Each structure stands twice: as structure tokens, then as C-alpha cells.
């Protein structure tokens, strides 16, 4: 499609891409971002996506390629025929969680933290080819993914099994307050903001451990090479782990 656009729209360098990345394309997210930022760097791009992780990868690629000043990154908060799209500057999920923690919004921070954890577990599943029990509706939650992800990481990275165990132990130990506030429960008012902070920080620790330290992207498992490696060709310090 992009080749077609480049060939037949010479002189009118404008592209609209609407939600082009789906879960089946997860291993190609970084390559798509890199392609758009290199081959179409002088084009006007309007890109929308429901994929939170690809949005973050795209923002990371903007920085890696020195093009962050050429993009406006926004979140569409609502849309209607009467007022059109209402957008606000995009903020990373962790920044949103910190805002809610700072405002003592226990329920908001807990819900965002739980969603953050679900996204992280799902992303690690895609990245490491983790097997999870099949569900007809394909709607996976924390309890569906946490054990398979932990087991998969421990199997792929035996030298890091202790680190994996500690990270997931802390997530489980801190998760009760977050789960309590995610549902209607009479005991919810008794939860302290410090407990929700611990829950959210345990999730951030998983993200920071698995994400590439050089560009914050989620690395990919290259089975044929026995590697988990950052796919960003411009990353200054790419993560690379040898797998078993």
C-alpha cells in the first residue's frame, strides 16, 4: 500500500493511516514505525491507532530518529458528529498513573495499573510466543496470563529466573488492593493510597525490566537465533538476551 501511495501520489505527499496495526502484526510494529519515519519523513502523516504499545513504540522511534519535534502526539478523548474529535496531548500511561496517585485517586490509579499490567502481559505473550489457554472471545485478563508469562520467561532465560520470580512475587503480593478497587466492594474505602502505589510500582518494575533500556521498546524473541533482542536499528544501547 505504501509503495502504491508513493508511486501514484507524487507531488501530493499526504497519507492517512487508520488503525493499521492489529495484534497479528505485533512483531512488525517497530518496522512499520521505522519505515514511516525513514521512507516518508518528508510526508504529512495522520496516523490513528487503538494499539497502545504501538503508539508508544512510534513515540520512541520519533525520539530515536530525532523527529519528535515534527509530530503532535494526541489521544482522542471523545468524538461526535456535533463537535468532531476532541483531542488532548498524549501522556504515557505511567505518567497518567502518577498523576492519579498524586491526586490520591485510588480507584483511578488502581484501574489504570490493572490495565497497564494486562497490556504488559499481553505484549510479553506476543513478544515471546507465550502459550495461554484459548478463549473464544480472545479477551484475556491478568489471571489468564500471569502464570504463563512468568513460566515462559523463566524457561527462556534461566540465568534470570531469580529476577523473574522476584518481580512476579511482588506483583502478586501487591495486587490485592488494586483488584479490590477494580470491583464494587464494601472494603474498598479501607485501601490506602500507599498500597495502590506499591501495586502500580510493581507493574512498572516489570515494564522496566523487560523493556529495552536504550529506547523503552518491547524486545522481540527471535527463535531461530535464540535471542530476545531490541528490534530498533537506531537504539543506542539495544537490549539483547541469549535464550535457552
mmCIF file of C-alpha atoms in Angstrom:
data_model
loop_
_atom_site.group_PDB
_atom_site.id
_atom_site.type_symbol
_atom_site.label_atom_id
_atom_site.label_comp_id
_atom_site.label_asym_id
_atom_site.label_seq_id
_atom_site.Cartn_x
_atom_site.Cartn_y
_atom_site.Cartn_z
ATOM 1 C CA UNK A 1 0.000 0.000 0.000
ATOM 2 C CA UNK A 2 2.752 2.453 0.903
ATOM 3 C CA UNK A 3 4.620 1.657 -2.307
ATOM 4 C CA UNK A 4 1.414 2.315 -4.251
ATOM 5 C CA UNK A 5 0.929 5.630 -2.460
ATOM 6 C CA UNK A 6 4.493 6.748 -3.074
ATOM 7 C CA UNK A 7 4.331 5.849 -6.756
ATOM 8 C CA UNK A 8 0.940 7.270 -7.673
ATOM 9 C CA UNK A 9 0.688 10.366 -5.466
ATOM 10 C CA UNK A 10 3.907 12.143 -6.358
ATOM 11 C CA UNK A 11 3.524 15.842 -5.619
ATOM 12 C CA UNK A 12 0.742 15.261 -3.078
ATOM 13 C CA UNK A 13 2.655 13.960 -0.074
ATOM 14 C CA UNK A 14 -0.160 13.284 2.350
ATOM 15 C CA UNK A 15 -1.134 9.935 3.936
ATOM 16 C CA UNK A 16 -3.876 8.979 6.393
ATOM 17 C CA UNK A 17 -3.344 5.606 8.119
ATOM 18 C CA UNK A 18 -6.244 4.472 10.277
ATOM 19 C CA UNK A 19 -5.526 1.716 12.810
ATOM 20 C CA UNK A 20 -3.196 -0.221 10.531
ATOM 21 C CA UNK A 21 -1.579 -2.299 13.297
ATOM 22 C CA UNK A 22 -3.521 -5.258 14.706
ATOM 23 C CA UNK A 23 -2.402 -7.918 17.207
ATOM 24 C CA UNK A 24 -1.383 -10.240 14.372
ATOM 25 C CA UNK A 25 1.152 -7.630 13.243
ATOM 26 C CA UNK A 26 2.731 -7.187 16.689
ATOM 27 C CA UNK A 27 6.151 -8.475 15.635
ATOM 28 C CA UNK A 28 6.265 -5.830 12.869
ATOM 29 C CA UNK A 29 5.297 -2.767 14.901
ATOM 30 C CA UNK A 30 8.805 -1.391 15.134
ATOM 31 C CA UNK A 31 9.495 -1.985 11.439
ATOM 32 C CA UNK A 32 6.343 -0.125 10.413
ATOM 33 C CA UNK A 33 7.289 2.848 12.587
ATOM 34 C CA UNK A 34 10.821 2.816 11.176
ATOM 35 C CA UNK A 35 9.504 2.628 7.596
ATOM 36 C CA UNK A 36 7.210 5.613 8.062
ATOM 37 C CA UNK A 37 9.921 7.715 9.711
ATOM 38 C CA UNK A 38 12.580 6.972 7.098
ATOM 39 C CA UNK A 39 10.840 6.476 3.761
ATOM 40 C CA UNK A 40 8.125 9.062 4.432
ATOM 41 C CA UNK A 41 9.996 11.566 6.565
ATOM 42 C CA UNK A 42 9.075 14.445 4.251
ATOM 43 C CA UNK A 43 5.384 13.500 4.006
ATOM 44 C CA UNK A 44 2.429 14.734 6.030
ATOM 45 C CA UNK A 45 1.243 11.752 8.076
ATOM 46 C CA UNK A 46 -2.011 11.395 10.003
ATOM 47 C CA UNK A 47 -1.897 8.121 11.925
ATOM 48 C CA UNK A 48 -4.507 6.704 14.299
ATOM 49 C CA UNK A 49 -4.321 3.513 16.331
ATOM 50 C CA UNK A 50 -6.054 1.611 19.113
ATOM 51 C CA UNK A 51 -2.795 -0.206 19.849
ATOM 52 C CA UNK A 52 -1.353 1.438 22.978
ATOM 53 C CA UNK A 53 2.015 -0.266 22.645
ATOM 54 C CA UNK A 54 2.471 0.650 19.004
ATOM 55 C CA UNK A 55 1.648 4.263 19.828
ATOM 56 C CA UNK A 56 4.367 4.197 22.473
ATOM 57 C CA UNK A 57 6.783 2.493 20.070
ATOM 58 C CA UNK A 58 6.089 5.160 17.470
ATOM 59 C CA UNK A 59 6.797 7.905 20.016
ATOM 60 C CA UNK A 60 10.035 6.120 20.997
ATOM 61 C CA UNK A 61 11.017 5.899 17.322
ATOM 62 C CA UNK A 62 10.355 9.619 16.923
ATOM 63 C CA UNK A 63 12.977 10.282 19.604
ATOM 64 C CA UNK A 64 15.392 7.672 18.236
ATOM 65 C CA UNK A 65 15.271 9.239 14.763
ATOM 66 C CA UNK A 66 15.392 12.815 16.061
ATOM 67 C CA UNK A 67 11.940 13.662 14.721
ATOM 68 C CA UNK A 68 9.992 14.246 17.936
ATOM 69 C CA UNK A 69 9.704 17.951 17.096
ATOM 70 C CA UNK A 70 7.871 17.149 13.856
ATOM 71 C CA UNK A 71 4.980 15.229 15.416
ATOM 72 C CA UNK A 72 1.972 16.114 17.547
ATOM 73 C CA UNK A 73 1.073 13.096 19.672
ATOM 74 C CA UNK A 74 -2.503 13.242 20.914
ATOM 75 C CA UNK A 75 -5.150 10.997 22.408
ATOM 76 C CA UNK A 76 -8.711 11.184 21.088
ATOM 77 C CA UNK A 77 -10.827 11.517 24.226
ATOM 78 C CA UNK A 78 -14.202 11.601 22.521
ATOM 79 C CA UNK A 79 -15.816 12.161 19.156
ATOM 80 C CA UNK A 80 -19.239 13.161 17.924
ATOM 81 C CA UNK A 81 -20.859 14.491 14.768
ATOM 82 C CA UNK A 82 -21.618 17.750 16.542
ATOM 83 C CA UNK A 83 -18.164 18.656 17.853
ATOM 84 C CA UNK A 84 -15.878 16.356 15.916
ATOM 85 C CA UNK A 85 -12.802 14.872 17.591
ATOM 86 C CA UNK A 86 -11.761 16.196 20.986
ATOM 87 C CA UNK A 87 -8.048 15.563 21.454
ATOM 88 C CA UNK A 88 -5.530 16.221 24.204
ATOM 89 C CA UNK A 89 -1.748 15.842 24.314
ATOM 90 C CA UNK A 90 -0.762 12.221 24.819
ATOM 91 C CA UNK A 91 0.906 11.224 28.060
ATOM 92 C CA UNK A 92 2.491 7.880 28.810
ATOM 93 C CA UNK A 93 0.343 5.548 30.869
ATOM 94 C CA UNK A 94 2.820 5.676 33.748
ATOM 95 C CA UNK A 95 2.619 9.479 33.809
ATOM 96 C CA UNK A 96 -1.172 9.230 33.978
ATOM 97 C CA UNK A 97 -0.900 6.789 36.883
ATOM 98 C CA UNK A 98 1.495 9.124 38.710
ATOM 99 C CA UNK A 99 -0.991 11.981 38.262
ATOM 100 C CA UNK A 100 -3.741 9.900 39.856
ATOM 101 C CA UNK A 101 -1.504 8.738 42.673
ATOM 102 C CA UNK A 102 -0.537 12.356 43.323
ATOM 103 C CA UNK A 103 -4.223 13.312 43.453
ATOM 104 C CA UNK A 104 -4.961 10.378 45.817
ATOM 105 C CA UNK A 105 -7.322 8.958 43.188
ATOM 106 C CA UNK A 106 -7.078 5.387 44.452
ATOM 107 C CA UNK A 107 -9.685 3.885 42.149
ATOM 108 C CA UNK A 108 -8.372 5.636 39.039
ATOM 109 C CA UNK A 109 -4.761 4.662 39.733
ATOM 110 C CA UNK A 110 -5.738 1.068 40.535
ATOM 111 C CA UNK A 111 -7.784 0.691 37.360
ATOM 112 C CA UNK A 112 -5.043 2.227 35.207
ATOM 113 C CA UNK A 113 -2.475 0.000 36.920
ATOM 114 C CA UNK A 114 -4.508 -3.121 36.245
ATOM 115 C CA UNK A 115 -4.917 -2.165 32.580
ATOM 116 C CA UNK A 116 -1.183 -1.447 32.390
ATOM 117 C CA UNK A 117 -0.473 -4.929 33.764
ATOM 118 C CA UNK A 118 -2.852 -6.593 31.287
ATOM 119 C CA UNK A 119 -1.201 -4.735 28.409
ATOM 120 C CA UNK A 120 2.288 -5.669 29.590
ATOM 121 C CA UNK A 121 1.414 -9.347 29.995
ATOM 122 C CA UNK A 122 -0.274 -9.442 26.598
ATOM 123 C CA UNK A 123 2.692 -7.723 24.982
ATOM 124 C CA UNK A 124 5.154 -10.170 26.535
ATOM 125 C CA UNK A 125 2.933 -13.044 25.321
ATOM 126 C CA UNK A 126 3.138 -11.754 21.741
ATOM 127 C CA UNK A 127 6.833 -10.966 22.016
ATOM 128 C CA UNK A 128 7.943 -14.312 23.489
ATOM 129 C CA UNK A 129 5.414 -16.606 21.779
ATOM 130 C CA UNK A 130 3.888 -17.498 25.135
ATOM 131 C CA UNK A 131 1.098 -20.072 25.070
ATOM 132 C CA UNK A 132 -2.024 -19.233 27.046
ATOM 133 C CA UNK A 133 -5.316 -21.147 27.405
ATOM 134 C CA UNK A 134 -7.517 -20.451 24.390
ATOM 135 C CA UNK A 135 -10.579 -18.273 24.962
ATOM 136 C CA UNK A 136 -13.382 -17.988 22.422
ATOM 137 C CA UNK A 137 -13.771 -14.246 22.946
ATOM 138 C CA UNK A 138 -9.962 -13.652 22.973
ATOM 139 C CA UNK A 139 -10.397 -11.382 25.992
ATOM 140 C CA UNK A 140 -7.535 -12.191 28.297
ATOM 141 C CA UNK A 141 -7.133 -10.754 31.783
ATOM 142 C CA UNK A 142 -4.348 -10.783 34.348
ATOM 143 C CA UNK A 143 -5.284 -14.142 35.865
ATOM 144 C CA UNK A 144 -5.215 -15.769 32.400
ATOM 145 C CA UNK A 145 -1.725 -14.550 31.549
ATOM 146 C CA UNK A 146 0.383 -14.023 34.645
ATOM 147 C CA UNK A 147 1.364 -17.681 35.240
ATOM 148 C CA UNK A 148 2.075 -18.498 31.557
ATOM 149 C CA UNK A 149 4.178 -15.337 31.158
ATOM 150 C CA UNK A 150 6.225 -15.994 34.295
ATOM 151 C CA UNK A 151 6.828 -19.609 33.305
ATOM 152 C CA UNK A 152 7.786 -18.648 29.764
ATOM 153 C CA UNK A 153 10.296 -16.008 30.851
ATOM 154 C CA UNK A 154 11.846 -18.374 33.393
ATOM 155 C CA UNK A 155 12.179 -21.066 30.709
ATOM 156 C CA UNK A 156 13.674 -18.769 28.077
ATOM 157 C CA UNK A 157 16.035 -17.000 30.486
ATOM 158 C CA UNK A 158 17.269 -19.480 33.129
ATOM 159 C CA UNK A 159 20.038 -17.139 34.448
ATOM 160 C CA UNK A 160 17.362 -14.520 35.143
ATOM 161 C CA UNK A 161 14.880 -16.876 36.783
ATOM 162 C CA UNK A 162 15.532 -15.327 40.199
ATOM 163 C CA UNK A 163 14.792 -11.825 38.877
ATOM 164 C CA UNK A 164 11.624 -13.071 37.178
ATOM 165 C CA UNK A 165 10.474 -14.779 40.374
ATOM 166 C CA UNK A 166 11.055 -11.656 42.481
ATOM 167 C CA UNK A 167 9.218 -9.368 40.047
ATOM 168 C CA UNK A 168 6.147 -11.576 39.813
ATOM 169 C CA UNK A 169 6.169 -12.288 43.544
ATOM 170 C CA UNK A 170 5.936 -8.553 44.214
ATOM 171 C CA UNK A 171 3.134 -8.121 41.665
ATOM 172 C CA UNK A 172 1.104 -10.871 43.316
ATOM 173 C CA UNK A 173 1.835 -9.593 46.824
ATOM 174 C CA UNK A 174 0.769 -6.060 45.923
ATOM 175 C CA UNK A 175 -2.196 -6.880 43.687
ATOM 176 C CA UNK A 176 -4.949 -7.425 46.270
ATOM 177 C CA UNK A 177 -5.687 -3.700 46.866
ATOM 178 C CA UNK A 178 -5.657 -2.993 43.136
ATOM 179 C CA UNK A 179 -8.073 -5.829 42.460
ATOM 180 C CA UNK A 180 -10.291 -4.683 45.321
ATOM 181 C CA UNK A 181 -10.733 -1.232 43.810
ATOM 182 C CA UNK A 182 -11.364 -2.619 40.337
ATOM 183 C CA UNK A 183 -14.678 -4.073 41.506
ATOM 184 C CA UNK A 184 -17.566 -2.997 43.699
ATOM 185 C CA UNK A 185 -16.523 -3.924 47.223
ATOM 186 C CA UNK A 186 -17.545 -2.677 50.668
ATOM 187 C CA UNK A 187 -13.927 -2.871 51.865
ATOM 188 C CA UNK A 188 -12.618 -0.529 49.151
ATOM 189 C CA UNK A 189 -12.551 2.617 51.356
ATOM 190 C CA UNK A 190 -10.085 0.904 53.704
ATOM 191 C CA UNK A 191 -7.411 0.672 50.991
ATOM 192 C CA UNK A 192 -4.578 3.175 51.488
ATOM 193 C CA UNK A 193 -3.052 5.169 48.651
ATOM 194 C CA UNK A 194 0.364 3.713 49.615
ATOM 195 C CA UNK A 195 -0.960 0.225 48.860
ATOM 196 C CA UNK A 196 -2.106 1.302 45.405
ATOM 197 C CA UNK A 197 1.270 2.960 44.816
ATOM 198 C CA UNK A 198 3.049 -0.286 45.663
ATOM 199 C CA UNK A 199 0.766 -2.165 43.255
ATOM 200 C CA UNK A 200 1.453 0.276 40.418
ATOM 201 C CA UNK A 201 5.200 0.370 41.084
ATOM 202 C CA UNK A 202 5.364 -3.440 40.941
ATOM 203 C CA UNK A 203 3.892 -3.283 37.417
ATOM 204 C CA UNK A 204 6.282 -0.518 36.376
ATOM 205 C CA UNK A 205 9.143 -2.713 37.610
ATOM 206 C CA UNK A 206 8.060 -5.471 35.194
ATOM 207 C CA UNK A 207 7.951 -2.978 32.331
ATOM 208 C CA UNK A 208 11.362 -1.514 33.164
ATOM 209 C CA UNK A 209 12.908 -4.980 33.488
ATOM 210 C CA UNK A 210 11.644 -6.276 30.136
ATOM 211 C CA UNK A 211 11.707 -3.114 28.015
ATOM 212 C CA UNK A 212 14.883 -2.113 26.201
ATOM 213 C CA UNK A 213 16.859 0.336 28.385
ATOM 214 C CA UNK A 214 18.051 2.253 25.337
ATOM 215 C CA UNK A 215 14.707 3.117 23.734
ATOM 216 C CA UNK A 216 11.982 1.672 26.025
ATOM 217 C CA UNK A 217 10.657 -0.598 23.271
ATOM 218 C CA UNK A 218 9.428 -4.113 23.969
ATOM 219 C CA UNK A 219 12.035 -6.531 22.534
ATOM 220 C CA UNK A 220 11.231 -9.474 20.271
ATOM 221 C CA UNK A 221 12.054 -13.152 20.677
ATOM 222 C CA UNK A 222 13.977 -14.411 17.635
ATOM 223 C CA UNK A 223 13.527 -18.146 17.972
ATOM 224 C CA UNK A 224 15.880 -19.096 15.129
ATOM 225 C CA UNK A 225 18.738 -17.182 16.782
ATOM 226 C CA UNK A 226 17.900 -17.974 20.417
ATOM 227 C CA UNK A 227 17.738 -14.291 21.232
ATOM 228 C CA UNK A 228 15.448 -11.744 22.837
ATOM 229 C CA UNK A 229 16.555 -8.529 21.192
ATOM 230 C CA UNK A 230 15.508 -4.922 20.634
ATOM 231 C CA UNK A 231 14.368 -4.502 17.025
ATOM 232 C CA UNK A 232 15.069 -0.764 16.874
ATOM 233 C CA UNK A 233 18.000 -0.331 14.490
ATOM 234 C CA UNK A 234 18.678 3.177 15.859
ATOM 235 C CA UNK A 235 18.676 2.177 19.526
ATOM 236 C CA UNK A 236 21.884 3.472 21.185
ATOM 237 C CA UNK A 237 22.083 0.591 23.699
ATOM 238 C CA UNK A 238 19.892 -2.279 22.407
ATOM 239 C CA UNK A 239 18.828 -4.974 24.802
ATOM 240 C CA UNK A 240 19.952 -8.487 23.899
ATOM 241 C CA UNK A 241 19.496 -11.661 25.942
ATOM 242 C CA UNK A 242 20.508 -15.179 24.899
ATOM 243 C CA UNK A 243 17.669 -17.656 25.395
ATOM 244 C CA UNK A 244 17.795 -21.344 26.190
#
